[in-house]
Coordinates of C-alpha atoms and ligand atoms in Angstrom, one line a residue:
X1 CA 0.0 0.0 0.0
X2 CA 1.4 3.4 -0.9
X3 CA 1.6 5.9 2.0
X4 CA -0.5 9.0 1.5
X5 CA 0.7 11.0 4.6
X6 CA 4.2 11.8 5.6
X7 CA 6.3 9.7 7.8
X8 CA 9.1 10.9 10.2
X9 CA 11.2 8.7 12.5
X10 CA 13.5 9.7 15.3
X11 CA 15.4 7.3 17.7
X12 CA 17.0 8.4 20.9
X13 CA 18.9 7.0 23.9
X14 CA 19.1 8.4 27.4
X15 CA 21.5 11.2 27.9
X16 CA 23.5 11.2 31.1
X17 CA 23.6 13.9 33.6
X18 CA 26.3 16.0 35.5
X19 CA 28.0 15.1 38.8
X20 CA 31.0 16.1 40.7
X21 CA 34.1 14.1 41.6
X22 CA 35.5 14.1 45.1
X23 CA 39.2 14.7 45.3
X24 CA 41.1 12.3 47.6
X25 CA 45.0 12.4 47.7
X26 CA 47.2 10.7 46.6
X27 CA 45.6 9.7 43.4
X28 CA 46.6 6.6 41.5
X29 CA 46.1 6.5 37.7
X30 CA 46.3 3.4 35.6
X31 CA 47.4 3.9 32.0
X32 CA 46.7 1.0 29.6
X33 CA 46.9 0.3 25.9
X34 CA 50.0 2.2 24.8
X35 CA 48.8 5.8 25.3
X36 CA 51.0 8.4 23.5
X37 CA 53.7 9.6 26.0
X38 CA 52.8 13.2 25.5
X39 CA 49.4 12.5 27.1
X40 CA 50.9 10.4 29.9
X41 CA 53.4 13.3 30.6
X42 CA 50.5 15.6 31.5
X43 CA 49.5 13.1 34.2
X44 CA 53.1 12.6 35.4
X45 CA 53.5 16.4 35.7
X46 CA 51.0 16.5 38.6
X47 CA 52.9 15.9 41.9
X48 CA 49.9 14.4 43.6
X49 CA 49.3 11.8 40.9
X50 CA 50.9 8.3 40.9
X51 CA 50.9 7.1 37.3
X52 CA 51.2 3.4 36.6
X53 CA 51.7 2.4 32.9
X54 CA 50.6 -1.2 32.2
X55 CA 50.0 -1.4 28.5
X56 CA 49.1 -5.0 28.3
X57 CA 47.6 -6.1 31.6
X58 CA 45.6 -9.3 31.2
X59 CA 41.9 -9.0 32.2
X60 CA 42.3 -11.1 35.3
X61 CA 45.1 -9.0 36.7
X62 CA 43.3 -5.8 35.8
X63 CA 40.3 -7.1 37.8
X64 CA 42.6 -7.9 40.7
X65 CA 44.3 -4.5 40.8
X66 CA 41.6 -2.1 39.7
X67 CA 40.5 -1.5 43.3
X68 CA 43.7 0.5 43.9
X69 CA 43.1 3.2 41.2
X70 CA 41.3 6.5 41.1
X71 CA 41.3 6.8 37.4
X72 CA 42.2 4.8 34.3
X73 CA 43.1 5.9 30.8
X74 CA 43.1 3.6 27.8
X75 CA 42.1 2.9 24.2
X76 CA 39.7 0.3 23.0
X77 CA 41.8 -2.8 23.8
X78 CA 41.1 -2.7 27.6
X79 CA 37.5 -3.9 28.2
X80 CA 36.0 -1.8 31.0
X81 CA 33.3 -4.3 31.9
X82 CA 30.5 -4.1 34.5
X83 CA 32.5 -6.5 36.7
X84 CA 35.6 -4.4 36.5
X85 CA 33.8 -1.2 37.4
X86 CA 32.0 -2.9 40.3
X87 CA 35.4 -3.9 41.7
X88 CA 36.8 -0.5 41.2
X89 CA 35.8 1.0 44.6
X90 CA 38.0 4.1 44.2
X91 CA 37.5 4.7 40.5
X92 CA 36.2 8.1 39.6
X93 CA 37.1 8.6 35.9
X94 CA 37.7 6.4 32.9
X95 CA 39.4 8.2 30.1
X96 CA 39.2 6.9 26.5
X97 CA 41.9 8.2 24.1
X98 CA 39.6 8.1 21.0
X99 CA 35.9 8.3 20.2
X100 CA 34.2 5.0 20.6
X101 CA 33.2 3.8 24.0
X102 CA 31.8 0.4 23.1
X103 CA 34.5 -1.2 25.3
X104 CA 33.1 0.6 28.4
X105 CA 30.0 -0.5 30.3
X106 CA 28.6 3.0 30.3
X107 CA 25.4 2.3 32.1
X108 CA 27.2 0.7 35.1
X109 CA 29.7 3.6 35.1
X110 CA 26.9 6.1 35.3
X111 CA 25.1 4.1 37.9
X112 CA 28.3 4.1 40.0
X113 CA 28.9 7.8 39.4
X114 CA 32.1 7.1 37.5
X115 CA 32.7 9.7 34.8
X116 CA 33.6 8.4 31.3
X117 CA 35.5 10.9 29.1
X118 CA 36.5 10.4 25.5
X119 CA 38.4 12.5 22.9
X120 CA 36.1 13.0 19.9
X121 CA 37.9 15.9 18.1
X122 CA 41.5 14.9 17.9
X123 CA 41.2 12.8 14.8
X124 CA 39.3 15.3 12.6
X125 CA 42.3 16.4 10.5
X126 CA 43.6 12.8 10.2
X127 CA 40.3 11.8 8.5
X128 CA 40.1 14.9 6.3
X129 CA 43.7 14.4 5.0
X130 CA 43.1 10.7 4.4
X131 CA 40.0 11.6 2.4
X132 CA 42.3 13.3 -0.2
X133 CA 44.9 10.6 0.0
X134 CA 42.2 8.0 -0.8
X135 CA 40.6 10.0 -3.5
X136 CA 43.8 10.9 -5.3
X137 CA 45.0 7.4 -5.0
X138 CA 41.8 6.2 -6.8
X139 CA 41.7 9.0 -9.4
X140 CA 45.4 8.8 -10.3
X141 CA 45.8 5.0 -9.8
X142 CA 48.6 5.5 -7.3
X143 CA 48.4 2.0 -5.7
X144 CA 48.5 0.3 -9.1
X145 CA 51.3 2.5 -10.4
X146 CA 53.3 1.9 -7.2
X147 CA 52.9 -1.9 -7.2
X148 CA 53.8 -2.2 -10.9
X149 CA 56.9 -0.2 -10.3
X150 CA 57.9 -2.3 -7.3
X151 CA 57.4 -5.4 -9.5
X152 CA 60.0 -4.1 -12.0
X153 CA 57.7 -2.7 -14.7
X154 CA 57.3 0.7 -16.3
X155 CA 53.7 0.8 -17.4
X156 CA 52.1 4.1 -18.1
X157 CA 49.4 3.3 -20.6
X158 CA 46.6 2.3 -18.1
X159 CA 47.4 5.0 -15.7
X160 CA 45.6 8.0 -17.2
X161 CA 43.8 9.7 -14.3
X162 CA 41.4 12.5 -13.6
X163 CA 41.8 15.7 -11.7
X164 CA 39.9 17.2 -8.7
X165 CA 40.0 20.7 -10.1
X166 CA 36.6 21.9 -11.3
X167 CA 34.8 18.8 -10.0
X168 CA 31.7 19.0 -7.8
X169 CA 32.2 17.6 -4.3
X170 CA 29.0 16.6 -2.5
X171 CA 29.5 16.3 1.3
X172 CA 26.8 14.7 3.4
X173 CA 27.2 16.1 6.9
X174 CA 29.0 19.4 7.4
X175 CA 30.3 18.8 10.9
X176 CA 33.9 18.6 12.1
X177 CA 35.3 16.3 9.4
X178 CA 32.9 17.5 6.7
X179 CA 34.0 21.0 7.4
X180 CA 37.7 20.2 7.2
X181 CA 37.2 18.3 4.0
X182 CA 35.3 21.3 2.5
X183 CA 38.1 23.7 3.6
X184 CA 40.8 21.6 1.8
X185 CA 38.6 20.9 -1.2
X186 CA 38.7 24.6 -2.0
X187 CA 42.5 24.4 -2.3
X188 CA 42.0 21.8 -5.0
X189 CA 39.7 24.1 -6.9
X190 CA 36.6 22.0 -6.3
X191 CA 33.1 23.3 -6.3
X192 CA 31.9 22.3 -2.8
X193 CA 28.3 21.5 -2.1
X194 CA 26.9 20.0 1.1
X195 CA 23.7 18.6 2.6
X196 CA 23.3 19.0 6.3
X197 CA 19.8 20.0 7.5
X198 CA 20.9 20.4 11.1
X199 CA 23.5 23.1 10.4
X200 CA 22.7 26.8 10.0
X201 CA 23.4 28.9 7.0
X202 CA 26.3 30.8 8.8
X203 CA 28.5 27.6 8.8
X204 CA 27.8 27.0 5.1
X205 CA 28.7 30.7 4.4
X206 CA 31.9 30.6 6.6
X207 CA 33.1 27.4 4.8
X208 CA 32.1 28.8 1.4
X209 CA 30.0 25.7 0.8
X210 CA 26.9 25.8 -1.4
X211 CA 23.9 24.4 0.6
X212 CA 21.9 21.6 -1.1
X213 CA 18.3 21.9 -0.3
X214 CA 17.9 18.2 -0.1
X215 CA 19.9 15.0 -0.3
X216 CA 18.5 14.5 -3.8
X217 CA 19.7 17.9 -4.8
X218 CA 23.2 17.0 -3.6
X219 CA 23.2 13.7 -5.4
X220 CA 22.1 15.3 -8.6
X221 CA 25.1 17.7 -8.5
X222 CA 27.9 15.5 -7.0
X223 CA 30.7 14.0 -9.1
X224 CA 32.5 13.0 -5.9
X225 CA 30.1 12.1 -3.0
X226 CA 31.4 11.7 0.5
X227 CA 29.5 11.0 3.8
X228 CA 30.6 12.5 7.1
X229 CA 27.6 11.8 9.3
X230 CA 27.1 9.7 12.4
X231 CA 25.5 6.3 11.9
X232 CA 21.9 6.9 13.1
X233 CA 18.5 5.4 12.1
X234 CA 18.3 8.3 9.6
X235 CA 21.7 7.8 8.0
X236 CA 21.7 3.9 7.9
X237 CA 21.6 3.0 4.2
X238 CA 21.0 6.6 3.3
X239 CA 23.2 6.1 0.2
X240 CA 21.4 3.1 -1.2
X241 CA 20.5 2.0 -4.7
X242 CA 18.1 4.9 -5.3
X243 CA 20.6 7.5 -4.1
X244 CA 23.4 6.0 -6.1
X245 CA 21.3 5.9 -9.3
X246 CA 20.8 9.7 -8.9
X247 CA 24.5 10.4 -9.0
X248 CA 26.0 11.7 -12.2
X249 CA 27.4 8.8 -14.3
X250 CA 31.1 8.3 -13.5
X251 CA 30.7 9.6 -10.0
X252 CA 33.0 8.4 -7.1
X253 CA 31.7 7.5 -3.6
X254 CA 33.6 7.8 -0.4
X255 CA 32.7 6.4 3.0
X256 CA 35.1 7.2 5.8
X257 CA 32.4 7.7 8.4
X258 CA 30.7 4.4 9.5
X259 CA 29.9 1.1 7.7
X260 CA 26.3 0.9 6.7
X261 CA 25.8 4.6 5.7
X262 CA 26.6 3.6 2.2
X263 CA 24.8 0.4 1.3
X264 CA 27.7 -1.9 0.1
X265 CA 25.6 -4.2 -2.0
X266 CA 24.0 -1.3 -3.8
X267 CA 27.4 0.3 -4.3
X268 CA 28.8 -2.8 -5.9
X269 CA 25.9 -3.1 -8.2
X270 CA 26.3 0.6 -9.2
X271 CA 30.0 0.0 -9.9
X272 CA 29.2 -3.2 -11.8
X273 CA 26.8 -1.3 -14.0
X274 CA 29.5 1.3 -14.7
X275 CA 27.4 4.1 -13.3
X276 CA 29.7 4.7 -10.3
X277 CA 33.3 4.8 -11.4
X278 CA 34.9 3.8 -8.2
X279 CA 34.9 4.2 -4.4
X280 CA 37.1 4.8 -1.4
X281 CA 36.1 2.9 1.8
X282 CA 37.7 3.0 5.2
X283 CA 34.7 1.6 7.2
X284 CA 32.6 -1.5 6.8
X285 CA 29.5 -3.1 8.2
X286 CA 31.6 -5.8 9.6
X287 CA 35.1 -5.1 10.7
X288 CA 37.6 -6.5 10.0
X289 CA 36.5 -7.1 6.4
X290 CA 36.4 -10.8 5.6
X291 CA 39.2 -12.1 3.5
X292 CA 36.9 -13.1 0.7
X293 CA 34.7 -10.0 0.7
X294 CA 33.7 -9.2 -2.9
X295 CA 35.1 -5.7 -2.6
X296 CA 38.6 -7.2 -2.5
X297 CA 38.3 -8.0 -6.1
X298 CA 37.5 -4.5 -7.3
X299 CA 40.5 -2.7 -8.7
X300 CA 38.5 0.6 -8.7
X301 CA 37.7 0.5 -5.0
X302 CA 40.4 1.7 -2.7
X303 CA 40.1 -0.3 0.5
X304 CA 41.5 1.0 3.8
X305 CA 41.4 -0.9 7.1
X306 CA 39.7 1.8 9.1
X307 CA 42.8 4.0 9.4
X308 CA 41.0 7.3 9.4
X309 CA 42.3 8.2 12.9
X310 CA 45.7 6.4 12.4
X311 CA 48.1 9.3 12.3
X312 CA 50.8 9.9 14.9
X313 CA 49.3 13.4 15.4
X314 CA 45.7 12.1 15.9
X315 CA 46.9 9.5 18.4
X316 CA 48.9 12.2 20.2
X317 CA 45.9 14.6 20.1
X318 CA 43.5 12.0 21.5
X319 CA 46.0 11.0 24.2
X320 CA 46.6 14.6 25.2
X321 CA 42.9 15.4 25.1
X322 CA 41.9 12.3 27.2
X323 CA 44.7 12.7 29.7
X324 CA 44.1 16.5 30.2
X325 CA 40.4 15.8 30.7
X326 CA 41.1 13.1 33.3
X327 CA 43.6 15.4 35.1
X328 CA 41.1 18.2 35.2
X329 CA 38.3 16.0 36.4
X330 CA 40.5 14.6 39.2
X331 CA 42.0 17.9 40.2
X332 CA 39.2 20.4 39.7
X333 CA 36.1 18.2 39.4
X334 CA 35.8 19.6 35.8
X335 CA 33.5 17.2 34.0
X336 CA 32.8 19.3 31.0
X337 CA 34.1 16.6 28.8
X338 CA 32.4 13.7 30.6
X339 CA 30.0 11.6 28.6
X340 CA 27.9 10.5 31.5
X341 CA 28.8 12.4 34.7
X342 CA 25.7 11.2 36.5
X343 CA 23.7 13.1 39.1
X344 CA 24.0 11.2 42.3
X345 CA 21.8 10.6 45.4
X346 CA 18.9 12.9 46.1
X347 CA 19.4 15.1 43.0
X348 CA 19.1 12.1 40.8
X349 CA 15.9 11.0 42.4
X350 CA 14.2 14.5 42.3
X351 CA 15.6 16.0 39.1
X352 CA 16.2 12.9 37.0
X353 CA 12.6 12.5 35.8
X354 CA 12.3 16.2 34.9
X355 CA 15.6 16.0 32.9
X356 CA 14.3 13.0 31.1
X357 CA 10.9 14.5 30.4
X358 CA 12.5 17.7 29.1
X359 CA 15.0 15.9 26.9
X360 CA 12.2 13.8 25.4
X361 CA 9.8 16.7 24.9
X362 CA 12.6 18.4 22.9
X363 CA 13.1 15.2 20.8
X364 CA 9.4 15.0 20.1
X365 CA 9.3 18.7 19.2
X366 CA 12.2 18.3 16.8
X367 CA 10.7 15.2 15.2
X368 CA 7.4 17.0 14.6
X369 CA 9.1 20.0 13.1
X370 CA 11.2 17.7 10.9
X371 CA 7.9 16.2 9.7
X372 CA 7.0 19.6 8.4
X373 CA 10.4 19.9 6.7
X374 CA 11.8 22.3 9.3
X375 CA 15.1 20.8 10.5
X376 CA 17.6 23.7 11.0
X377 CA 16.5 24.8 14.5
X378 CA 17.1 28.5 15.3
X379 CA 15.9 28.8 18.8
X380 CA 15.0 26.6 21.8
X381 CA 13.0 28.2 24.6
X382 CA 12.2 26.4 27.9
X383 CA 9.5 27.3 30.4
X384 CA 9.5 25.7 33.8
X385 CA 7.2 25.6 36.8
X386 CA 8.2 27.3 40.0
X387 CA 9.8 24.2 41.6
X388 CA 12.0 23.6 38.6
X389 CA 13.2 27.2 37.9
X390 CA 16.3 26.7 40.1
X391 CA 17.3 23.8 37.8
X392 CA 16.7 25.7 34.6
X393 CA 20.3 25.4 33.4
X394 CA 20.4 21.6 33.7
X395 CA 16.9 21.4 32.1
X396 CA 17.9 23.6 29.3
X397 CA 20.9 21.3 28.7
X398 CA 18.5 18.3 28.7
X399 CA 16.3 20.0 26.1
X400 CA 19.4 20.8 24.0
X401 CA 20.5 17.2 24.3
X402 CA 17.0 16.0 23.3
X403 CA 17.0 18.3 20.3
X404 CA 20.4 17.0 19.2
X405 CA 19.7 13.3 19.7
X406 CA 20.1 11.4 16.5
X407 CA 21.9 14.4 14.9
X408 CA 25.1 14.3 17.0
X409 CA 26.7 10.9 17.6
X410 CA 25.3 9.7 20.9
X411 CA 28.8 9.1 22.5
X412 CA 29.6 12.8 21.8
X413 CA 26.5 14.2 23.5
X414 CA 26.0 14.8 27.1
X415 CA 24.2 17.2 29.5
X416 CA 27.4 19.1 30.0
X417 CA 28.3 19.7 26.3
X418 CA 24.7 19.8 24.9
X419 CA 24.2 23.6 25.4
X420 CA 27.5 24.5 23.7
X421 CA 26.9 22.0 20.9
X422 CA 23.5 23.6 20.3
X423 CA 24.9 27.1 20.5
X424 CA 27.7 26.2 18.1
X425 CA 25.0 25.2 15.6
X426 CA 23.5 28.6 15.9
X427 CA 20.6 27.6 18.1
X428 CA 19.6 30.4 20.6
X429 CA 18.8 28.9 23.9
X430 CA 16.6 30.7 26.4
X431 CA 14.8 30.1 29.6
X432 CA 11.4 31.8 29.6
X433 CA 10.9 34.4 32.3
X434 CA 8.5 33.8 35.1
X435 CA 7.0 30.7 36.5
X436 CA 5.1 28.3 34.2
X437 CA 1.5 28.0 35.4
X438 CA 0.2 24.6 34.6
X439 CA 2.1 22.8 37.4
X440 CA 5.0 23.6 39.7
X441 CA 7.0 20.8 38.1
X442 CA 5.8 21.4 34.5
X443 CA 8.2 22.0 31.6
X444 CA 7.6 23.2 28.1
X445 CA 10.1 23.2 25.2
X446 CA 9.5 25.4 22.2
X447 CA 11.6 24.9 19.1
X448 CA 11.6 27.3 16.2
X449 CA 13.0 26.5 12.8
X450 CA 12.7 28.8 9.8
X451 CA 9.6 30.6 11.0
X452 CA 7.8 27.4 12.2
X453 CA 7.6 26.5 15.8
X454 CA 6.5 23.6 17.9
X455 CA 6.0 23.3 21.6
X456 CA 5.9 20.1 23.6
X457 CA 5.5 20.0 27.4
X458 CA 4.7 17.9 30.3
X459 CA 4.8 17.4 34.1
X460 CA 7.4 15.6 36.1
X461 CA 5.6 15.4 39.5
X462 CA 7.4 13.7 42.3
X463 CA 4.8 11.1 42.9
X464 CA 4.2 9.7 39.5
X465 CA 6.1 9.0 36.3
X466 CA 6.6 11.9 33.9
X467 CA 3.8 12.6 31.4
X468 CA 3.7 14.6 28.2
X469 CA 0.7 16.9 28.5
X470 CA 1.0 19.2 25.5
X471 CA 2.0 18.7 21.9
X472 CA 1.5 21.9 19.9
X473 CA -1.9 23.3 20.7
X474 CA -3.2 19.9 21.8
X475 CA -3.6 18.7 25.3
X476 CA -2.4 15.1 25.6
X477 CA -1.5 12.7 28.4
X478 CA 1.0 10.0 27.6
X479 CA 4.3 8.7 29.1
X480 CA 7.3 9.6 27.0
X481 CA 8.7 6.1 26.9
X482 CA 9.2 3.2 24.5
X483 CA 7.9 4.3 21.1
X484 CA 5.5 7.1 20.5
X485 CA 3.5 7.4 17.3
X486 CA 2.1 10.9 16.7
X487 CA -0.6 10.9 14.1
X488 CA -2.3 14.0 12.8
X489 CA -5.7 13.3 11.4
X490 CA -9.1 14.8 10.6
X491 CA -11.5 14.6 13.5
X492 CA -14.1 12.3 11.9
X493 CA -15.8 9.2 13.2
X494 CA -13.9 5.9 12.7
X495 CA -10.3 7.0 12.6
X496 CA -9.4 5.6 16.0
X497 CA -10.9 2.3 15.1
X498 CA -9.1 2.1 11.8
X499 CA -5.8 3.0 13.4
X500 CA -6.4 0.5 16.2
X501 CA -7.3 -2.2 13.7
X502 CA -4.3 -1.5 11.5
X503 CA -1.9 -1.8 14.5
X504 CA -3.7 -4.9 15.9
X505 CA -3.5 -6.6 12.5
X506 CA 0.2 -6.0 12.5
X507 CA 0.6 -7.4 16.0
X508 CA 1.6 -4.0 17.4
X509 CA 0.5 -3.7 21.0
X510 CA -0.8 -0.3 22.2
X511 CA 0.2 0.7 25.7
X512 CA -1.6 4.1 25.7
X513 CA -3.7 5.9 23.1
X514 CA -4.6 9.6 23.6
X515 CA -6.7 11.4 21.0
X516 CA -7.0 15.2 21.2
X517 CA -8.7 17.8 19.1
X518 CA -9.1 21.5 19.2
X519 CA -12.7 21.6 17.9
X520 CA -15.2 19.0 16.8
X521 CA -14.7 18.1 13.1
X522 CA -11.3 19.9 12.8
X523 CA -7.7 18.9 13.1
X524 CA -6.9 16.1 15.6
X525 CA -3.8 14.5 17.0
X526 CA -3.3 11.0 18.3
X527 CA -0.4 10.1 20.5
X528 CA 0.0 6.4 20.7
X529 CA 2.5 4.7 22.9
X530 CA 3.4 1.2 21.6
X531 CA 5.5 -1.7 22.6
X532 CA 8.6 -2.1 20.5
X533 CA 9.3 -0.5 17.1
X534 CA 6.6 -0.5 14.5
X535 CA 7.8 -2.1 11.2
X536 CA 8.0 0.5 8.4
X537 CA 5.1 -1.1 6.5
X538 CA 2.8 -0.6 9.5
X539 CA 3.6 3.1 9.6
X540 CA 3.0 3.3 5.8
X541 CA -0.3 1.5 6.3
X542 CA -1.3 4.1 8.9
X543 CA -0.5 7.0 6.7
X544 CA -2.4 5.4 3.9
X545 CA -5.6 5.3 6.0
X546 CA -8.3 7.7 5.1
X547 CA -8.1 10.9 7.2
X548 CA -4.6 10.3 8.6
X549 CA -2.4 13.1 7.4
X550 CA 1.0 12.2 8.8
X551 CA 2.8 9.9 11.2
X552 CA 5.8 10.7 13.3
X553 CA 7.6 7.9 15.1
X554 CA 9.8 8.7 18.0
X555 CA 11.6 5.8 19.5
X556 CA 13.2 6.4 22.9
X557 CA 16.3 4.3 23.7
X558 CA 14.9 2.8 26.9
X559 CA 12.0 3.0 29.4
X560 CA 11.4 6.3 31.2
Ligands
NAD601 P1 30.2 15.7 13.7 O1 29.2 15.3 14.8 O2 31.1 16.8 14.0 O3 29.4 16.0 12.3 C1 28.4 15.2 11.8 C2 27.5 16.0 11.0 O4 26.5 15.2 10.4 C3 26.7 17.1 11.8 O5 27.0 18.4 11.3 C4 25.3 16.7 11.7 O6 24.4 17.8 11.6 C5 25.3 16.0 10.4 N1 24.1 15.1 10.2 C6 23.6 14.2 11.2 N2 22.6 13.6 10.6 C7 22.5 13.9 9.3 C8 21.6 13.6 8.3 N3 20.7 12.7 8.4 N4 21.8 14.2 7.1 C9 22.8 15.1 6.9 N5 23.7 15.5 7.9 C10 23.5 14.9 9.1 O7 31.0 14.3 13.4 P2 32.5 14.2 12.8 O8 33.5 14.3 13.9 O9 32.6 15.1 11.6 O10 32.4 12.7 12.3 C11 31.7 12.3 11.2 C12 31.8 10.8 11.0 O11 33.1 10.3 10.8 C13 31.2 10.0 12.2 O12 30.4 8.9 11.7 C14 32.4 9.4 12.9 O13 32.2 8.3 13.6 C15 33.3 9.2 11.7 N6 34.7 9.1 12.0 C16 35.4 8.1 11.3 C17 36.8 7.9 11.6 C18 37.6 6.9 10.9 O14 38.5 6.4 11.4 N7 37.3 6.5 9.6 C19 37.4 8.7 12.5 C20 36.7 9.7 13.2 C21 35.3 9.9 12.9

């Protein structure tokens, strides 16, 4: 069945909250996994620190000894498991010299009040430079030329290449790496276009990048397409068969972001057809890439073993960033770089639900604006009831985090950096003056984007779980947990029944169903809380129903 209404999906996970770190002396720090000496030197320079470098401590010994340490710094090799953290009775900070924190049991660290700090920015230049290395290698056949020379030959006939000058570069995601790539592309005389609906016009102007109004517009223009976005529900498979078919014949595709953003099978098919001339890949769905992977047989695909961040400078940068952040956390309680920094004790019990509600209200507001095509947020305004006014700063951070969920990589987003990340994107954050009447523990988040606005609010009372009570002009009453389906429909008899039947036939269980309207026979809104994620065809069936205008799916990462 073809959908008639519009479908929007957003997926989130919980964002951790701030805490402070007590400062006992002397402080013992364990450094594992060959951290660059420049980083370690920062720790050794502090007289009250005792630094223990154990690059290859077996897991059993690590378990035995971790109880003695106040902090540990490592890369991805050391597994910071739940068991290890529970044994680490003195541990206050875990530093990760790099971005990914898959090796750290983050939930347990948060539960125990152990800050987890990573170093997300240090490898930006390394990836941007590798981009040009990979692309030039492909376009000028460098690897083939080099291996034929090493094999004793002098063959020039097959090595006619193409230049970057005058070519149109299409960048998906104009964040840190996308921006550095754009900057360098100008030096090659390229015409630089980008698609990033979450970045304001100022950044495009500052980088002298032409803004593509849509991904399709970018694909239509690009001769060299590169993705520099996080892997999210929205970006998974975003460069699939349809997208590749839109590219100009002879285009080249680069994925140095995350495996799965470009659909590998579709890419191979497009290369086989001769529509795409070649590709440069540094990341794969499954890493390491299997020995017999079909890509290994393609001479016009440059394959790199995920070495985007593998430069001496990047390793030094991330080691210095992580060690400096661990030092500042231990000495000054500065957790501005912490990914989790949880609220502890009473604060967590009282403010936690309001933070979660505010974050989720912002996520719903953003999803609903996105459904109307408004994605570049200009302003976020928060209103709070009297009892929450004193916590406006933390709640504003929660709202900013909710707004950025699914746009910024989850492991780069926390309640401490959310406000600055939002401001850096040109979003004006404000806390509305005066108490907010509906309830002393009420919150309302209003987002504006390109002249459109959306407000979503709720109540986080102390004696019951948080509820969303307002979406736009509609009064609702639903818990912001699991998966929310927000339908806009005409207020006519039978819609609720048809929606219920469609969900029931697809085996989707409804936890809550709230139907709201402004006036009889006018516009209506349904907020449906369902168990699990609705399969895409179910959402399409809903939007194909008579009188249903649009469906927005917001999937929260866990239960509220
Ligand atoms: P970033 O957060 O600074 O930038 C990402 C940009 O993508 C943001 O501007 C965001 O607005 C944009 N974006 C998000 N969703 C989008 C969507 N649906 N459509 C268009 N734009 C969207 O991140 P970064 O530091 O530039 O990293 C980019 C990617 O590179 C990430 O996936 C990261 O994991 C990856 N990375 C790879 C390596 C490597 O070794 N190959 C090293 C570092 C980073």
